[in-house]
Short mmCIF file of C-alpha atoms in Angstrom, two decimals:
data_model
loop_
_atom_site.label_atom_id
_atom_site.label_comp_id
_atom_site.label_asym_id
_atom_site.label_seq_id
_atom_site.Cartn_x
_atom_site.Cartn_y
_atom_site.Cartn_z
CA UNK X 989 62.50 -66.85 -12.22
CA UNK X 990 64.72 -69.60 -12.50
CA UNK X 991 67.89 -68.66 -11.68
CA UNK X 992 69.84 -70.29 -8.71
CA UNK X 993 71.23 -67.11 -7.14
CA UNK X 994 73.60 -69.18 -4.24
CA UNK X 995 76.28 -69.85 -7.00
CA UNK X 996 76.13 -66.01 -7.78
CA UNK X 997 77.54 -65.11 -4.56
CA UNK X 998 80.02 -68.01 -4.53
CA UNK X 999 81.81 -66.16 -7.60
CA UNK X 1000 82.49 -63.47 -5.33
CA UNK X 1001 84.03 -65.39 -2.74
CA UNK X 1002 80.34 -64.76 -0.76
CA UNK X 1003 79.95 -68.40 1.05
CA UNK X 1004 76.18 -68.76 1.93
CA UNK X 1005 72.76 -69.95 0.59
CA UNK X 1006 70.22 -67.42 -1.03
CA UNK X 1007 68.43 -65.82 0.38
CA UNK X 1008 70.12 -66.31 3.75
CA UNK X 1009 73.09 -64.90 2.70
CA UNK X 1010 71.73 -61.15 2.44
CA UNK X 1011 70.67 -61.07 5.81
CA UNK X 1012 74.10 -62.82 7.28
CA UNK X 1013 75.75 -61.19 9.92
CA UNK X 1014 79.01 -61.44 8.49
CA UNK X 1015 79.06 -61.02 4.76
CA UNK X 1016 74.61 -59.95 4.69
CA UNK X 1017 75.46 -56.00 3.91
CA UNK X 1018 78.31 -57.26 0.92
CA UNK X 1019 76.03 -59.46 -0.62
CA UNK X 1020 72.62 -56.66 -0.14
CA UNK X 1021 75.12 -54.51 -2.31
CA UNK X 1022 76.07 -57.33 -4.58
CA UNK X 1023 72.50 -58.69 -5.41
CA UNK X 1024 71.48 -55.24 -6.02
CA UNK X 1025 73.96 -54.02 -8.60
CA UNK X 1026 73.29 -57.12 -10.18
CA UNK X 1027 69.14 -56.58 -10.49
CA UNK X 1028 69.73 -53.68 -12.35
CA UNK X 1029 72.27 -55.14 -14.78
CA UNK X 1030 70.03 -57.54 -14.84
CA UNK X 1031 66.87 -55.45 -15.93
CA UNK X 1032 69.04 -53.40 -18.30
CA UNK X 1033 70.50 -57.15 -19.78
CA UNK X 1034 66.54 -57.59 -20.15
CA UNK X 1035 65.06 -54.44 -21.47
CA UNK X 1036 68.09 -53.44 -23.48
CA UNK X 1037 68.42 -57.17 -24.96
CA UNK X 1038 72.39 -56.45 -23.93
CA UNK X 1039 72.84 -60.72 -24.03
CA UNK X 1040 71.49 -63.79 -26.83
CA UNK X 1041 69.91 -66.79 -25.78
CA UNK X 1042 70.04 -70.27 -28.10
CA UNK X 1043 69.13 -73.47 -27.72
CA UNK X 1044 68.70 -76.84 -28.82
CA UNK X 1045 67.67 -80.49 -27.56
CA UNK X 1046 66.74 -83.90 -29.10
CA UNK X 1047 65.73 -87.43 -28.77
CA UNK X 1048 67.48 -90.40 -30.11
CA UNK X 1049 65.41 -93.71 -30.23
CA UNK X 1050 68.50 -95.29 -27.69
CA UNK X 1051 69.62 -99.08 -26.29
CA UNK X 1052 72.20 -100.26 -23.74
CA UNK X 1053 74.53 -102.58 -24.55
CA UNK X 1054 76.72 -105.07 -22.57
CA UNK X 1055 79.78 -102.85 -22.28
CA UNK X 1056 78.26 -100.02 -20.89
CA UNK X 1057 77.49 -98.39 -24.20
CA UNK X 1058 74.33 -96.35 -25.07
CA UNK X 1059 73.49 -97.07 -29.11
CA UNK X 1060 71.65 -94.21 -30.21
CA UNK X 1061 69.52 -94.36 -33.29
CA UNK X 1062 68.23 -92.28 -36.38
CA UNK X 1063 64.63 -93.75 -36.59
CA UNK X 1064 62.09 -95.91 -34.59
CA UNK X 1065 63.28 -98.86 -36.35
CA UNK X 1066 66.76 -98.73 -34.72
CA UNK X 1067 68.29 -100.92 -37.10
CA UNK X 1068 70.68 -97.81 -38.37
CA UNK X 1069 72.65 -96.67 -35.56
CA UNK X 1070 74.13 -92.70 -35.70
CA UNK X 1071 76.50 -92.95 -32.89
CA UNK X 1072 77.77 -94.86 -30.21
CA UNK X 1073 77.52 -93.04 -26.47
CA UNK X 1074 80.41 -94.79 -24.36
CA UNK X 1075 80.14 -94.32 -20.17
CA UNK X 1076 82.30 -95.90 -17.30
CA UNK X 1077 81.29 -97.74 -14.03
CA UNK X 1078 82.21 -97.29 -10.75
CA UNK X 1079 84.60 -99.77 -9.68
CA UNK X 1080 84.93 -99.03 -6.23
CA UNK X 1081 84.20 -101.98 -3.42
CA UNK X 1082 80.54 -100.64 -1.53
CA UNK X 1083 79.07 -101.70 1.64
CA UNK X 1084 75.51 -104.20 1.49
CA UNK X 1085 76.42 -105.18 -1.96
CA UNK X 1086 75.58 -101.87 -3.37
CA UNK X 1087 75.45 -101.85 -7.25
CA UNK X 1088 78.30 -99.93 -9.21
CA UNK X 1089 76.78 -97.63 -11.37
CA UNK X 1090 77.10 -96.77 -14.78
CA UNK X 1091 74.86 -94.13 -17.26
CA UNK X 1092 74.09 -96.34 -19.44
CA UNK X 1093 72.10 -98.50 -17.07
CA UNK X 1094 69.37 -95.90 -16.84
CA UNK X 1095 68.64 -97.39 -20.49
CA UNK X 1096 66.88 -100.41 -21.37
CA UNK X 1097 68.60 -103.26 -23.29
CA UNK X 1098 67.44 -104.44 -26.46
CA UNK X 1099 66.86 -107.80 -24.66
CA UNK X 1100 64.18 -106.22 -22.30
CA UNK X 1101 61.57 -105.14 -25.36
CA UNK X 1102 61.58 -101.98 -24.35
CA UNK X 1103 61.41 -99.11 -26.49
CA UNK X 1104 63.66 -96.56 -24.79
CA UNK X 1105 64.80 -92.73 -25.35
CA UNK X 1106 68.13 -90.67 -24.78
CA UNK X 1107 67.88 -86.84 -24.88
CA UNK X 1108 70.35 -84.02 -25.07
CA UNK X 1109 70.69 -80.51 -24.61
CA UNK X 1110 73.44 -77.51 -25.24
CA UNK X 1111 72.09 -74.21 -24.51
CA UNK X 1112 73.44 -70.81 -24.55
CA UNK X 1113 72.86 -67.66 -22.52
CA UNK X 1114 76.08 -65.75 -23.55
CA UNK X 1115 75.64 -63.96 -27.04
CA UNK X 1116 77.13 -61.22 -26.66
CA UNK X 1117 78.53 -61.66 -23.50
CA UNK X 1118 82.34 -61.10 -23.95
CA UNK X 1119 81.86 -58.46 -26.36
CA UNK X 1120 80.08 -56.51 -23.11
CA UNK X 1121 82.67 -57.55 -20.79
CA UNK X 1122 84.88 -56.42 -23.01
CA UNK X 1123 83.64 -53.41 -23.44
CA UNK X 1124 83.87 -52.95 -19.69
CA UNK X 1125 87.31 -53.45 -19.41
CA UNK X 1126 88.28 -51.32 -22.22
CA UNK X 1127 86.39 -48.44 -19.22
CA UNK X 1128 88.84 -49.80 -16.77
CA UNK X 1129 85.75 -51.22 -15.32
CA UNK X 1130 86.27 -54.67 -13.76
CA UNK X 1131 83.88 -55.04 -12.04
CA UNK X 1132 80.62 -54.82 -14.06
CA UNK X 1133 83.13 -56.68 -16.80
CA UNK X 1134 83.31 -59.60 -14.29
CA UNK X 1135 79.46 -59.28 -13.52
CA UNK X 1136 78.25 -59.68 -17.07
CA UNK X 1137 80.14 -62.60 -17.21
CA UNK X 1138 78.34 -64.01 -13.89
CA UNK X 1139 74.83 -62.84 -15.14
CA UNK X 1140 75.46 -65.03 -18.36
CA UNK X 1141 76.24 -67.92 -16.40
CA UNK X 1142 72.97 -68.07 -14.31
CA UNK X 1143 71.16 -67.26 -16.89
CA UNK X 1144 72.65 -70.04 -18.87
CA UNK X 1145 71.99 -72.36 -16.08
CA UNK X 1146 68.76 -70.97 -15.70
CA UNK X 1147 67.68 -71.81 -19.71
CA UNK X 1148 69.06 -75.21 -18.87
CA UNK X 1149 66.48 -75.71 -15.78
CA UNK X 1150 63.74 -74.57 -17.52
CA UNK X 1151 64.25 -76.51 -20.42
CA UNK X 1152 64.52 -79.66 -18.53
CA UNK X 1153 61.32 -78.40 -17.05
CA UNK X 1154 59.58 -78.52 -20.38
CA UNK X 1155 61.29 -81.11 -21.44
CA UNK X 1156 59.58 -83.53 -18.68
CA UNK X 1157 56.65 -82.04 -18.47
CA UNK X 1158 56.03 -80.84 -22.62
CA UNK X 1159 58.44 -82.22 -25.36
CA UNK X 1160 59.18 -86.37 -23.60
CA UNK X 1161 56.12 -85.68 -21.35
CA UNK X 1162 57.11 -88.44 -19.23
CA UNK X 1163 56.17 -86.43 -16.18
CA UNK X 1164 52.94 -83.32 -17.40
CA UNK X 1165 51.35 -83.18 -13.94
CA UNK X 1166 54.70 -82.10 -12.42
CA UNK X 1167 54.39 -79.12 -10.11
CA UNK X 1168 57.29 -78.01 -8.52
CA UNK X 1169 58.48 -74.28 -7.09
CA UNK X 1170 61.71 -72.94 -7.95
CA UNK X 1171 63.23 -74.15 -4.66
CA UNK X 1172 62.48 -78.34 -5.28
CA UNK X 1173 63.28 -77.57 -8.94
CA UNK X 1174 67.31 -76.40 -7.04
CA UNK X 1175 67.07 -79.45 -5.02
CA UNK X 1176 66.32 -81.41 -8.02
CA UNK X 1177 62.75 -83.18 -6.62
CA UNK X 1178 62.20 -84.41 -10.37
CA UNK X 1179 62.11 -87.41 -12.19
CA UNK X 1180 64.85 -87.90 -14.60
CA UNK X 1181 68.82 -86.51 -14.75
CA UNK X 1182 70.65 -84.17 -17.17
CA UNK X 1183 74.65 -85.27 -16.54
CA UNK X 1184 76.94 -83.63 -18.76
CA UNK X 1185 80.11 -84.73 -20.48
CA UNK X 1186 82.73 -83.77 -17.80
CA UNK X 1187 81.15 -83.88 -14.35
CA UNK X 1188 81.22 -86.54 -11.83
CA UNK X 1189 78.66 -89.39 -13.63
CA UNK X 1190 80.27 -88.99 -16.82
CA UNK X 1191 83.92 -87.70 -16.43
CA UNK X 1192 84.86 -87.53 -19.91
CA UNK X 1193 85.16 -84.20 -21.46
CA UNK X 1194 85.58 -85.53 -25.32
CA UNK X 1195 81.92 -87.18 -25.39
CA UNK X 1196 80.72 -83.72 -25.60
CA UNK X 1197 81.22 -84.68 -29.41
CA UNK X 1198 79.41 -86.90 -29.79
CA UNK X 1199 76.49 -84.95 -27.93
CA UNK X 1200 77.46 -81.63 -30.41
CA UNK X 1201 77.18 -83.57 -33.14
CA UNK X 1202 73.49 -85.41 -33.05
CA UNK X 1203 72.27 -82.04 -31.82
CA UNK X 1204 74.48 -80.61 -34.90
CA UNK X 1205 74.91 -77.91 -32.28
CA UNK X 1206 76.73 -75.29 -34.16
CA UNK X 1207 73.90 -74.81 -36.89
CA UNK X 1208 71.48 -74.99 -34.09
CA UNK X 1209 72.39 -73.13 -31.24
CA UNK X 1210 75.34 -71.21 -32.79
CA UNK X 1211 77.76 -72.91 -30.04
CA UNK X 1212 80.92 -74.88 -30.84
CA UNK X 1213 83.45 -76.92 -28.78
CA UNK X 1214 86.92 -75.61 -28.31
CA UNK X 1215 90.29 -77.97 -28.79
CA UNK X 1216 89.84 -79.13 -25.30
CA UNK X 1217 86.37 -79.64 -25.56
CA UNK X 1218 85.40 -76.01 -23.92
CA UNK X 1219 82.14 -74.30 -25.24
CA UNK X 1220 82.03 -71.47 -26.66
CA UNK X 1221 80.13 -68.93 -26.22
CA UNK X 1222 81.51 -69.61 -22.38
CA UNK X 1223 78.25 -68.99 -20.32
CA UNK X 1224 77.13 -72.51 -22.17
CA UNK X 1225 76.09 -75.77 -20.65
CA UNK X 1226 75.38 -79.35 -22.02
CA UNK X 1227 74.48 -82.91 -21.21
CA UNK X 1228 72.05 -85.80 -21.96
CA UNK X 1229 68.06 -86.29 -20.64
CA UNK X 1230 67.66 -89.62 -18.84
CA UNK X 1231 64.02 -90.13 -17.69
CA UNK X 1232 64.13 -93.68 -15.86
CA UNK X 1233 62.11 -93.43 -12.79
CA UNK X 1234 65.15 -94.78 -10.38
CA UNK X 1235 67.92 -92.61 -12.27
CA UNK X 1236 69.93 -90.40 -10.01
CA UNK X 1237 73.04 -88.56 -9.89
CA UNK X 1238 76.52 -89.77 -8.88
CA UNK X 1239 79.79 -89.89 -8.89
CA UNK X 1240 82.19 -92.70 -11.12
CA UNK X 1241 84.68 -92.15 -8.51
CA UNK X 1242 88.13 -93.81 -8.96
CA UNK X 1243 89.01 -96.51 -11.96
CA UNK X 1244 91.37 -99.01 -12.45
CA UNK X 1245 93.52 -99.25 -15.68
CA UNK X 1246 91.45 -102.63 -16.92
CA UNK X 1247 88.39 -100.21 -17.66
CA UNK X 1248 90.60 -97.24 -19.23
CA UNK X 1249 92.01 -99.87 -21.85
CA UNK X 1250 88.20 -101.35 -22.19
CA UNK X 1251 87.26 -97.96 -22.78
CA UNK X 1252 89.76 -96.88 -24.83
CA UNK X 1253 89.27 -99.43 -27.25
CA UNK X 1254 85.53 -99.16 -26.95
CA UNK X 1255 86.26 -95.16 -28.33
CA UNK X 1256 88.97 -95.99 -30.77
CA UNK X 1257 91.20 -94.06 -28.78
CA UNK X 1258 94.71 -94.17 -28.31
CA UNK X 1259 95.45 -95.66 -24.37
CA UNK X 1260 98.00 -92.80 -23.51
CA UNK X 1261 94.75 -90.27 -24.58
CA UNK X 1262 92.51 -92.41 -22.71
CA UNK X 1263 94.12 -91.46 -19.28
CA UNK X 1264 95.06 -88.02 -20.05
CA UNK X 1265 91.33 -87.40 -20.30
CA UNK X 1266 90.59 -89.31 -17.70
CA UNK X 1267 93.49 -88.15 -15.50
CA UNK X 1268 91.26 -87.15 -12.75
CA UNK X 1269 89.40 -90.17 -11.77
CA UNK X 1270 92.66 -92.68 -12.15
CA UNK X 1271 93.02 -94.96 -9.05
CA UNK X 1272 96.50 -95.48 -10.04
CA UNK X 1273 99.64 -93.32 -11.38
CA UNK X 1274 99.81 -92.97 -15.34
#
């Protein structure tokens, strides 16, 4: 029920939103076919338990610092710190004084008296998953290889939306009389964010270590990070819980090389690795 079906049809080059797009005049009879086969790969997924699901989240007693660091604690005392969550601002000039944004503002300081939370997630739909497509490919088949592999990935993003669901609502509880339908739950009508480690808000791949390693996501969920910070099993995803009330999603944008060598040092991390990482959202050439 929770599965966002428009990025379905955008792995097969289909452009359009769901359900729309199986009555469009252009591409509605491709994508009838398309949603089809994939209900009944689907059921047999289901009733033949074909894929594995696994999951894990937590919550760290947390505190912003100065520099745009999250401290993240093992106990409600917070005087032992387990790790050290490091995020960048946006540096670029905005119109009517808009703020820059950074993560870590959405957590208080320790100079506001607030006791505040961070949460994370890594959850897995794809147990089992290549083994299938592989089997697949070994028929010559292509094309149910490739759908496995699509089916794994909304169901992984579905486990991830329904999580956050119960995360809000059961495990923080910072928002039980939510009641939202599938479609608000797509448009993200709730309190709270889930960024993850590589996406615009948070455009460094390698704090998905950090993350793996205070969910000790390997025992837990049986998933593991690759060399360049890919997880495995593939239809995967990750990311923090942020419940403030005003926190929202966006984009760091470009960055000049002042913050990269803040940063840098911040991580303990070599300068030259520092903007390979961050390559992408440079404002200048490396």
């Amino acid at each position: 029920d929770y599965i966002d079906w428009t990025p379905f049809f955008i792995t097969w080059d289909l452009t359009g939103k769901y359900p729309k797009i199986l009555e469009d005049e252009t591409v509605g009879e491709a994508a009838r076919n398309l949603f089809n086969d994939a209900q009944q790969m689907l059921k047999d997924l289901i009733s033949n338990k074909r894929l594995k699901a696994r999951g894990v989240i937590g919550f760290w007693p947390a505190q912003r610092q100065e520099n745009d660091e999250i401290r993240v604690f093992e106990n409600e005392d917070r005087d032992q710190p387990t790790l050290t969550l490091n995020h960048l601002r946006q540096q670029a000039e905005k119109p009517d004084q808009a703020p820059n944004l950074s993560l870590a503002d959405f957590i208080a300081p320790a100079s506001s008296g607030l006791q505040d939370y961070i949460g994370g997630f890594a959850v897995t739909a794809g147990i089992g998953a290549e083994e299938l497509a592989a089997e697949y490919e070994a028929k010559q088949d292509d094309y149910n290889s490739i759908m496995v592999k699509a089916l794994a990935d909304r169901l992984a993003e579905a486990f991830a939306e329904r999580m956050h669901e119960r995360v809000r609502k059961e495990f923080w509880g910072y928002a039980p009389d939510e009641a939202l339908d599938n479609e608000l739950l797509i448009k993200e009508k709730y309190r709270g964010i889930r960024p993850a480690p590589g996406y615009p808000a948070c455009p460094d791949h390698t704090e998905k270590s950090a993350l793996f390693k205070l969910l000790n996501a390997g025992e837990n969920a049986g998933m593991k990070l690759t060399d360049h910070f890919a997880m495995t099993p593939a239809a995967a995803v990750s990311g923090f819980y942020f419940s403030h009330p005003e926190s929202k999603y966006f984009s760091v944008g470009k960055i000049n090389r002042d913050q990269v060598e803040d940063y840098s040092k911040r991580k303990g991390m070599n300068f030259e690795e520092a903007e390979r990482w961050l390559s992408p959202v440079l404002s200048y050439d490396n």
